[in-house]
């Protein structure tokens, strides 16, 4: 080959490569899904009618580039985390699930690669969480390498993951929840890249074809129930609102609105809690309902939601406030993860915009700078079964949140009676958490370990899991000196667990547990402590104390007058996905040899300093735990206090 031919070939190389990457030819069928009579598409329609389909695509791209969403001004910064995701994505190193690191999916991307047999890793790969960070990196730097690579990856995903490729691929790449996540995030990604020269008219038509296929498939394949159904309906509605140029946009919006209007009644209890009984998913449901409402406003159809819809969402936000601690975190009940104050303030800011007249939401949105606190303290979400005992709303308050719920959906754990206790800025008894969701045998072994009843703060029989959470409340009453909760749960075959909690003088707790029924075996009432609590176990006196240097400490002591043994146990807590930390625990144990009811009486006493108070009990005349007549005297460091209460509403 002579020099002249080599020079000519090199000159043609970029053109040849562009032709190879330009995708499918633009034809009349490329516009099949579009309503070319939509306002703003006049020039597109003119070129289309004339049979000039390439020019019609050029005009359509010009239309999208002129939209306000594609030309937002303002902060172009990018977080270090997103920059890392974007740069690794250039190397095809993706982080599908935040509980794991980056995995190399190869130069020729292997979308079926499953590096860890956790289903979430395989599912969330197809949520393509790194595409929007690539867009942010492009906006921040203007470097076309991000746009070029994203166009390549989008095309690669579409080519290698067609609907119907296989049952396995459809299970992961085309699961409705993954589709819904993609079509939602692709709106922002589209607008971040649409002005790039790598975003060609040919690619635009490919994008619109794939986006339409995904949304249309999703719109008739929602999950039957639960938060998945909510996500999928909301995101279908949002797709229709953000791409009103599709012929099916109005249909998608109507489907989403109809489903959400139905599901908000089904899935939200009268007290405001979403029926999966998981704080994280409850808050996600709030955002789903509000995002849907705001998407409907984009096209002026928000009136298709009745007034009760927004009232329910406001009630849900108030439920979040009621089960939260002063630092904006909340219990890790039911597959929930520990929250972060910064993120929650951002949530409250968004919620406050929807409910500007609610001064309590405003208070949380501004971290107390504006608005007002609730005009009450302890509060029961009595349908869902979340009960909050509190002596204040400030950081130095004492707050216990206890779960005594009906049967939960999907994410609920066998844990009725469990609680988290916050005192002066410290959560002394965090829930075990969830660790992982689903996967192969090893993954499920880990998940099931964290779900066990015995790793929660409640009563167990023979270390087994309770068979159902179906609490029936006997009494919930609050006043300045004594808050009382008493409920009964059919925890085991032949054994009901009755737990009663007395919050005394807004300072400390007495917990009375009854094991009622014919079942026999080993009974334990368990308490699980924070990982850094350095507890001291006093087995002679059946008491355990934490040893924090700052003097904010907790005493847990059995007050039983019959024989009870104190056991020192080791368990774990999971604050983040795929992460566990060893922590100490304790159990008060006794045997149940017959059908007689067995009782445990425990005092949970926050104290200041390094020396725990000495506490003893006297059962006065008429005291009968089984009948619910409480008449006891506690002597605390020589000072006697009489406690009288009825554990029923009679």
CSV table of N, CA and C in Angstrom, one decimal, residues 435-559:
chain,number,residue,atom,x,y,z
A,435,UNK,N,-29.1,-6.5,56.3
A,435,UNK,CA,-27.8,-7.0,55.7
A,435,UNK,C,-27.9,-7.2,54.2
A,436,UNK,N,-28.7,-8.1,53.7
A,436,UNK,CA,-28.9,-8.4,52.3
A,436,UNK,C,-30.4,-8.7,52.0
A,437,UNK,N,-30.7,-8.8,50.8
A,437,UNK,CA,-32.1,-9.0,50.4
A,437,UNK,C,-32.4,-10.5,49.9
A,438,UNK,N,-31.7,-10.8,48.8
A,438,UNK,CA,-32.0,-12.2,48.2
A,438,UNK,C,-30.8,-12.6,47.4
A,439,UNK,N,-30.7,-13.9,47.1
A,439,UNK,CA,-29.7,-14.4,46.3
A,439,UNK,C,-29.5,-15.9,46.5
A,440,UNK,N,-28.3,-16.5,46.3
A,440,UNK,CA,-28.1,-17.9,46.4
A,440,UNK,C,-28.2,-18.3,47.9
A,441,UNK,N,-27.8,-19.6,48.1
A,441,UNK,CA,-28.0,-20.2,49.5
A,441,UNK,C,-27.2,-19.4,50.5
A,442,UNK,N,-26.0,-19.0,50.2
A,442,UNK,CA,-25.1,-18.3,51.2
A,442,UNK,C,-25.7,-16.9,51.5
A,443,UNK,N,-26.2,-16.2,50.4
A,443,UNK,CA,-26.8,-14.9,50.6
A,443,UNK,C,-28.0,-15.0,51.5
A,444,UNK,N,-28.9,-16.0,51.2
A,444,UNK,CA,-30.1,-16.2,52.0
A,444,UNK,C,-29.8,-16.6,53.4
A,445,UNK,N,-28.8,-17.3,53.6
A,445,UNK,CA,-28.4,-17.7,55.0
A,445,UNK,C,-28.1,-16.5,55.8
A,446,UNK,N,-27.4,-15.5,55.2
A,446,UNK,CA,-27.1,-14.2,55.9
A,446,UNK,C,-28.4,-13.4,56.1
A,447,UNK,N,-29.2,-13.4,55.1
A,447,UNK,CA,-30.5,-12.6,55.3
A,447,UNK,C,-31.3,-13.2,56.4
A,448,UNK,N,-31.5,-14.5,56.4
A,448,UNK,CA,-32.3,-15.1,57.4
A,448,UNK,C,-31.7,-15.0,58.8
A,449,UNK,N,-30.4,-14.9,58.9
A,449,UNK,CA,-29.8,-14.7,60.3
A,449,UNK,C,-30.3,-13.3,60.8
A,450,UNK,N,-30.3,-12.3,60.0
A,450,UNK,CA,-30.6,-11.0,60.5
A,450,UNK,C,-32.1,-10.8,60.7
A,451,UNK,N,-32.9,-11.7,60.2
A,451,UNK,CA,-34.3,-11.6,60.4
A,451,UNK,C,-34.8,-12.4,61.6
A,452,UNK,N,-34.0,-13.2,62.2
A,452,UNK,CA,-34.4,-14.0,63.3
A,452,UNK,C,-35.1,-13.2,64.5
A,453,UNK,N,-36.0,-13.8,65.1
A,453,UNK,CA,-36.6,-13.2,66.3
A,453,UNK,C,-35.6,-13.0,67.4
A,454,UNK,N,-34.7,-14.0,67.5
A,454,UNK,CA,-33.7,-14.0,68.6
A,454,UNK,C,-32.7,-12.8,68.5
A,455,UNK,N,-32.6,-12.2,67.4
A,455,UNK,CA,-31.7,-11.0,67.3
A,455,UNK,C,-32.4,-9.7,67.4
A,456,UNK,N,-33.7,-9.8,67.9
A,456,UNK,CA,-34.5,-8.6,68.2
A,456,UNK,C,-34.7,-8.5,69.7
A,457,UNK,N,-35.2,-7.3,70.1
A,457,UNK,CA,-35.5,-7.0,71.5
A,457,UNK,C,-36.9,-7.5,71.9
A,458,UNK,N,-37.0,-8.8,72.0
A,458,UNK,CA,-38.3,-9.3,72.3
A,458,UNK,C,-38.2,-10.7,73.0
A,459,UNK,N,-39.3,-11.4,73.2
A,459,UNK,CA,-39.3,-12.7,73.8
A,459,UNK,C,-39.3,-13.8,72.8
A,460,UNK,N,-38.5,-14.9,73.1
A,460,UNK,CA,-38.4,-16.0,72.2
A,460,UNK,C,-38.7,-17.3,73.0
A,461,UNK,N,-39.2,-18.3,72.3
A,461,UNK,CA,-39.4,-19.6,72.8
A,461,UNK,C,-38.4,-20.6,72.1
A,462,UNK,N,-37.5,-21.2,72.8
A,462,UNK,CA,-36.6,-22.2,72.2
A,462,UNK,C,-35.8,-21.6,71.1
A,463,UNK,N,-35.5,-20.3,71.2
A,463,UNK,CA,-34.7,-19.6,70.1
A,463,UNK,C,-35.3,-19.6,68.8
A,464,UNK,N,-36.6,-19.9,68.7
A,464,UNK,CA,-37.3,-20.0,67.4
A,464,UNK,C,-37.9,-18.7,66.9
A,465,UNK,N,-38.2,-18.6,65.6
A,465,UNK,CA,-38.8,-17.4,65.1
A,465,UNK,C,-40.3,-17.4,65.5
A,466,UNK,N,-40.9,-16.3,65.9
A,466,UNK,CA,-42.3,-16.2,66.1
A,466,UNK,C,-43.0,-16.4,64.7
A,467,UNK,N,-44.1,-17.1,64.8
A,467,UNK,CA,-44.8,-17.5,63.6
A,467,UNK,C,-45.6,-16.4,62.9
A,468,UNK,N,-46.0,-15.4,63.6
A,468,UNK,CA,-46.8,-14.3,63.1
A,468,UNK,C,-46.7,-13.1,63.9
A,469,UNK,N,-46.8,-11.9,63.2
A,469,UNK,CA,-46.9,-10.7,63.9
A,469,UNK,C,-48.3,-10.2,63.8
A,470,UNK,N,-49.1,-10.3,64.8
A,470,UNK,CA,-50.5,-10.0,64.8
A,470,UNK,C,-50.9,-9.5,66.2
A,471,UNK,N,-50.4,-8.3,66.5
A,471,UNK,CA,-50.6,-7.8,67.8
A,471,UNK,C,-52.1,-7.3,68.0
A,472,UNK,N,-52.6,-7.5,69.2
A,472,UNK,CA,-53.9,-7.0,69.6
A,472,UNK,C,-53.6,-6.1,70.8
A,473,UNK,N,-53.9,-4.8,70.7
A,473,UNK,CA,-53.6,-3.9,71.8
A,473,UNK,C,-54.7,-4.0,72.8
A,474,UNK,N,-54.2,-4.1,74.1
A,474,UNK,CA,-55.1,-4.1,75.2
A,474,UNK,C,-55.3,-2.7,75.8
A,475,UNK,N,-54.2,-1.9,75.7
A,475,UNK,CA,-54.2,-0.5,76.2
A,475,UNK,C,-53.1,0.3,75.6
A,476,UNK,N,-53.5,1.5,75.3
A,476,UNK,CA,-52.5,2.5,74.9
A,476,UNK,C,-53.0,3.8,75.5
A,477,UNK,N,-52.3,4.4,76.5
A,477,UNK,CA,-52.7,5.6,77.2
A,477,UNK,C,-51.5,6.4,77.6
A,478,UNK,N,-51.6,7.7,77.5
A,478,UNK,CA,-50.5,8.6,77.8
A,478,UNK,C,-50.9,9.7,78.7
A,479,UNK,N,-50.0,10.0,79.7
A,479,UNK,CA,-50.2,11.2,80.5
A,479,UNK,C,-48.8,11.6,81.0
A,480,UNK,N,-48.8,12.7,81.8
A,480,UNK,CA,-47.5,13.3,82.1
A,480,UNK,C,-46.6,12.3,82.9
A,481,UNK,N,-47.2,11.5,83.8
A,481,UNK,CA,-46.4,10.7,84.7
A,481,UNK,C,-46.3,9.2,84.3
A,482,UNK,N,-47.2,8.8,83.4
A,482,UNK,CA,-47.2,7.4,83.1
A,482,UNK,C,-47.8,7.2,81.7
A,483,UNK,N,-47.0,6.6,80.8
A,483,UNK,CA,-47.5,6.1,79.5
A,483,UNK,C,-47.6,4.6,79.6
A,484,UNK,N,-48.7,4.0,79.1
A,484,UNK,CA,-48.8,2.6,79.2
A,484,UNK,C,-49.2,2.0,77.8
A,485,UNK,N,-48.5,1.0,77.4
A,485,UNK,CA,-48.8,0.2,76.2
A,485,UNK,C,-48.9,-1.3,76.7
A,486,UNK,N,-49.9,-2.0,76.3
A,486,UNK,CA,-50.0,-3.4,76.6
A,486,UNK,C,-50.7,-4.0,75.3
A,487,UNK,N,-50.0,-5.1,74.8
A,487,UNK,CA,-50.6,-5.8,73.7
A,487,UNK,C,-50.3,-7.3,73.8
A,488,UNK,N,-50.9,-8.1,73.0
A,488,UNK,CA,-50.7,-9.5,73.1
A,488,UNK,C,-50.5,-10.0,71.6
A,489,UNK,N,-49.5,-10.9,71.4
A,489,UNK,CA,-49.2,-11.4,70.1
A,489,UNK,C,-49.2,-12.9,70.1
A,490,UNK,N,-49.8,-13.6,69.2
A,490,UNK,CA,-49.8,-15.1,69.1
A,490,UNK,C,-48.5,-15.6,68.5
A,491,UNK,N,-47.4,-15.4,69.3
A,491,UNK,CA,-46.1,-15.6,68.7
A,491,UNK,C,-45.7,-17.0,68.3
A,492,UNK,N,-46.2,-18.0,69.0
A,492,UNK,CA,-45.8,-19.4,68.8
A,492,UNK,C,-47.1,-20.3,68.9
A,493,UNK,N,-47.0,-21.4,68.3
A,493,UNK,CA,-48.1,-22.4,68.5
A,493,UNK,C,-48.2,-22.7,70.0
A,494,UNK,N,-49.3,-22.4,70.5
A,494,UNK,CA,-49.5,-22.7,72.0
A,494,UNK,C,-48.9,-21.7,72.9
A,495,UNK,N,-48.4,-20.6,72.4
A,495,UNK,CA,-47.8,-19.6,73.3
A,495,UNK,C,-48.1,-18.2,72.8
A,496,UNK,N,-48.8,-17.4,73.6
A,496,UNK,CA,-49.0,-16.0,73.3
A,496,UNK,C,-48.0,-15.2,74.1
A,497,UNK,N,-47.6,-14.1,73.5
A,497,UNK,CA,-46.6,-13.2,74.2
A,497,UNK,C,-47.4,-11.9,74.5
A,498,UNK,N,-47.5,-11.6,75.8
A,498,UNK,CA,-48.1,-10.3,76.2
A,498,UNK,C,-47.0,-9.4,76.7
A,499,UNK,N,-46.8,-8.3,76.0
A,499,UNK,CA,-45.8,-7.3,76.5
A,499,UNK,C,-46.5,-6.0,76.9
A,500,UNK,N,-46.1,-5.5,78.1
A,500,UNK,CA,-46.6,-4.3,78.6
A,500,UNK,C,-45.4,-3.4,78.9
A,501,UNK,N,-45.5,-2.1,78.5
A,501,UNK,CA,-44.4,-1.2,78.7
A,501,UNK,C,-45.0,0.0,79.5
A,502,UNK,N,-44.3,0.3,80.6
A,502,UNK,CA,-44.7,1.5,81.4
A,502,UNK,C,-43.5,2.5,81.3
A,503,UNK,N,-43.9,3.7,80.8
A,503,UNK,CA,-42.9,4.8,80.7
A,503,UNK,C,-43.2,5.7,81.9
A,504,UNK,N,-42.3,5.6,82.9
A,504,UNK,CA,-42.6,6.2,84.2
A,504,UNK,C,-41.9,7.6,84.4
A,505,UNK,N,-42.7,8.6,84.7
A,505,UNK,CA,-42.1,9.9,85.0
A,505,UNK,C,-41.3,10.5,83.8
A,506,UNK,N,-41.6,10.0,82.6
A,506,UNK,CA,-40.9,10.4,81.4
A,506,UNK,C,-39.4,10.2,81.6
A,507,UNK,N,-39.0,9.1,82.3
A,507,UNK,CA,-37.6,8.9,82.6
A,507,UNK,C,-37.1,7.5,82.3
A,508,UNK,N,-37.9,6.5,82.8
A,508,UNK,CA,-37.4,5.1,82.6
A,508,UNK,C,-38.6,4.2,82.3
A,509,UNK,N,-38.3,2.9,82.0
A,509,UNK,CA,-39.3,2.0,81.6
A,509,UNK,C,-39.3,0.7,82.4
A,510,UNK,N,-40.5,0.2,82.7
A,510,UNK,CA,-40.6,-1.1,83.2
A,510,UNK,C,-41.4,-1.9,82.1
A,511,UNK,N,-40.8,-3.1,81.8
A,511,UNK,CA,-41.3,-3.9,80.7
A,511,UNK,C,-41.8,-5.3,81.4
A,512,UNK,N,-43.0,-5.6,81.2
A,512,UNK,CA,-43.6,-6.8,81.8
A,512,UNK,C,-43.9,-7.7,80.6
A,513,UNK,N,-43.3,-8.9,80.6
A,513,UNK,CA,-43.5,-9.9,79.5
A,513,UNK,C,-44.2,-11.1,80.1
A,514,UNK,N,-45.3,-11.5,79.5
A,514,UNK,CA,-46.0,-12.8,79.9
A,514,UNK,C,-45.9,-13.8,78.8
A,515,UNK,N,-45.6,-15.0,79.1
A,515,UNK,CA,-45.6,-16.1,78.2
A,515,UNK,C,-46.8,-17.0,78.6
A,516,UNK,N,-47.9,-17.0,77.7
A,516,UNK,CA,-49.2,-17.5,78.1
A,516,UNK,C,-49.5,-18.7,77.2
A,517,UNK,N,-49.8,-19.8,77.7
A,517,UNK,CA,-50.2,-21.0,76.9
A,517,UNK,C,-49.6,-22.3,77.3
A,518,UNK,N,-49.9,-23.3,76.5
A,518,UNK,CA,-49.5,-24.7,76.9
A,518,UNK,C,-48.1,-25.0,76.4
A,519,UNK,N,-47.6,-24.3,75.6
A,519,UNK,CA,-46.2,-24.6,75.0
A,519,UNK,C,-45.2,-24.6,76.2
A,520,UNK,N,-44.2,-25.4,76.0
A,520,UNK,CA,-43.1,-25.5,77.0
A,520,UNK,C,-41.8,-25.3,76.4
A,521,UNK,N,-40.8,-25.0,77.2
A,521,UNK,CA,-39.4,-24.9,76.7
A,521,UNK,C,-38.7,-23.8,77.3
A,522,UNK,N,-37.7,-23.3,76.6
A,522,UNK,CA,-36.8,-22.3,77.1
A,522,UNK,C,-37.3,-20.9,76.7
A,523,UNK,N,-37.5,-20.0,77.6
A,523,UNK,CA,-38.0,-18.7,77.4
A,523,UNK,C,-36.8,-17.7,77.6
A,524,UNK,N,-36.7,-16.7,76.6
A,524,UNK,CA,-35.7,-15.7,76.8
A,524,UNK,C,-36.3,-14.4,76.4
A,525,UNK,N,-36.0,-13.4,77.2
A,525,UNK,CA,-36.3,-12.0,76.9
A,525,UNK,C,-35.0,-11.3,76.6
A,526,UNK,N,-34.8,-10.9,75.3
A,526,UNK,CA,-33.5,-10.5,74.8
A,526,UNK,C,-33.4,-8.9,74.6
A,527,UNK,N,-32.2,-8.4,74.8
A,527,UNK,CA,-31.9,-7.0,74.6
A,527,UNK,C,-30.6,-7.0,73.8
A,528,UNK,N,-30.5,-6.2,72.8
A,528,UNK,CA,-29.3,-6.1,72.0
A,528,UNK,C,-28.8,-4.7,72.0
A,529,UNK,N,-27.5,-4.5,72.3
A,529,UNK,CA,-27.0,-3.2,72.6
A,529,UNK,C,-26.1,-2.7,71.4
A,530,UNK,N,-25.8,-1.4,71.5
A,530,UNK,CA,-25.0,-0.8,70.5
A,530,UNK,C,-23.6,-1.4,70.6
A,531,UNK,N,-22.9,-1.4,69.4
A,531,UNK,CA,-21.6,-2.1,69.3
A,531,UNK,C,-20.5,-1.6,70.2
A,532,UNK,N,-20.6,-0.3,70.6
A,532,UNK,CA,-19.5,0.3,71.4
A,532,UNK,C,-19.9,0.5,72.9
A,533,UNK,N,-20.9,-0.2,73.3
A,533,UNK,CA,-21.5,0.0,74.7
A,533,UNK,C,-20.7,-0.5,75.8
A,534,UNK,N,-19.8,-1.5,75.6
A,534,UNK,CA,-18.9,-2.1,76.6
A,534,UNK,C,-19.7,-2.4,77.9
A,535,UNK,N,-20.6,-3.3,77.7
A,535,UNK,CA,-21.5,-3.6,78.9
A,535,UNK,C,-20.8,-4.4,80.0
A,536,UNK,N,-21.2,-4.2,81.2
A,536,UNK,CA,-20.7,-4.9,82.3
A,536,UNK,C,-21.9,-5.9,82.8
A,537,UNK,N,-21.6,-7.2,82.8
A,537,UNK,CA,-22.6,-8.1,83.2
A,537,UNK,C,-22.5,-8.5,84.6
A,538,UNK,N,-23.5,-8.2,85.4
A,538,UNK,CA,-23.6,-8.6,86.8
A,538,UNK,C,-24.6,-9.8,87.0
A,539,UNK,N,-24.0,-11.0,86.8
A,539,UNK,CA,-24.9,-12.2,86.8
A,539,UNK,C,-25.5,-12.5,88.2
A,540,UNK,N,-24.8,-12.0,89.2
A,540,UNK,CA,-25.3,-12.3,90.6
A,540,UNK,C,-26.6,-11.4,90.8
A,541,UNK,N,-26.7,-10.3,90.2
A,541,UNK,CA,-27.8,-9.4,90.4
A,541,UNK,C,-28.7,-9.2,89.2
A,542,UNK,N,-28.4,-10.0,88.2
A,542,UNK,CA,-29.2,-10.0,86.9
A,542,UNK,C,-29.4,-8.6,86.4
A,543,UNK,N,-28.2,-8.0,86.2
A,543,UNK,CA,-28.2,-6.6,85.7
A,543,UNK,C,-27.0,-6.4,84.8
A,544,UNK,N,-27.3,-5.5,83.8
A,544,UNK,CA,-26.2,-5.1,82.8
A,544,UNK,C,-26.2,-3.6,82.7
A,545,UNK,N,-25.0,-3.1,82.7
A,545,UNK,CA,-24.8,-1.6,82.5
A,545,UNK,C,-23.9,-1.3,81.4
A,546,UNK,N,-24.2,-0.3,80.6
A,546,UNK,CA,-23.2,0.2,79.6
A,546,UNK,C,-22.2,1.0,80.2
A,547,UNK,N,-21.1,1.3,79.5
A,547,UNK,CA,-19.9,2.0,80.1
A,547,UNK,C,-19.4,3.1,79.2
A,548,UNK,N,-20.2,4.0,78.8
A,548,UNK,CA,-19.8,5.1,77.9
A,548,UNK,C,-19.1,6.1,78.8
A,549,UNK,N,-17.9,6.6,78.3
A,549,UNK,CA,-17.1,7.5,79.0
A,549,UNK,C,-17.8,8.9,79.2
A,550,UNK,N,-18.8,9.2,78.3
A,550,UNK,CA,-19.4,10.5,78.5
A,550,UNK,C,-20.5,10.5,79.5
A,551,UNK,N,-20.7,9.3,80.2
A,551,UNK,CA,-21.7,9.3,81.3
A,551,UNK,C,-23.1,9.1,80.9
A,552,UNK,N,-23.4,9.0,79.6
A,552,UNK,CA,-24.7,8.7,79.2
A,552,UNK,C,-24.9,7.2,79.1
A,553,UNK,N,-25.5,6.6,80.1
A,553,UNK,CA,-25.5,5.1,80.2
A,553,UNK,C,-26.8,4.5,80.4
A,554,UNK,N,-26.9,3.2,80.4
A,554,UNK,CA,-28.2,2.5,80.5
A,554,UNK,C,-28.0,1.3,81.4
A,555,UNK,N,-29.0,1.1,82.2
A,555,UNK,CA,-29.1,-0.1,83.1
A,555,UNK,C,-30.3,-0.9,82.6
A,556,UNK,N,-30.0,-2.2,82.4
A,556,UNK,CA,-31.1,-3.2,82.1
A,556,UNK,C,-31.1,-4.3,83.2
A,557,UNK,N,-32.1,-4.4,84.0
A,557,UNK,CA,-32.1,-5.3,85.2
A,557,UNK,C,-33.4,-6.1,85.3
A,558,UNK,N,-33.2,-7.3,85.5
A,558,UNK,CA,-34.4,-8.2,85.8
A,558,UNK,C,-34.9,-7.9,87.2
A,559,UNK,N,-36.2,-7.7,87.4
A,559,UNK,CA,-36.8,-7.5,88.7
A,559,UNK,C,-37.6,-8.7,89.1
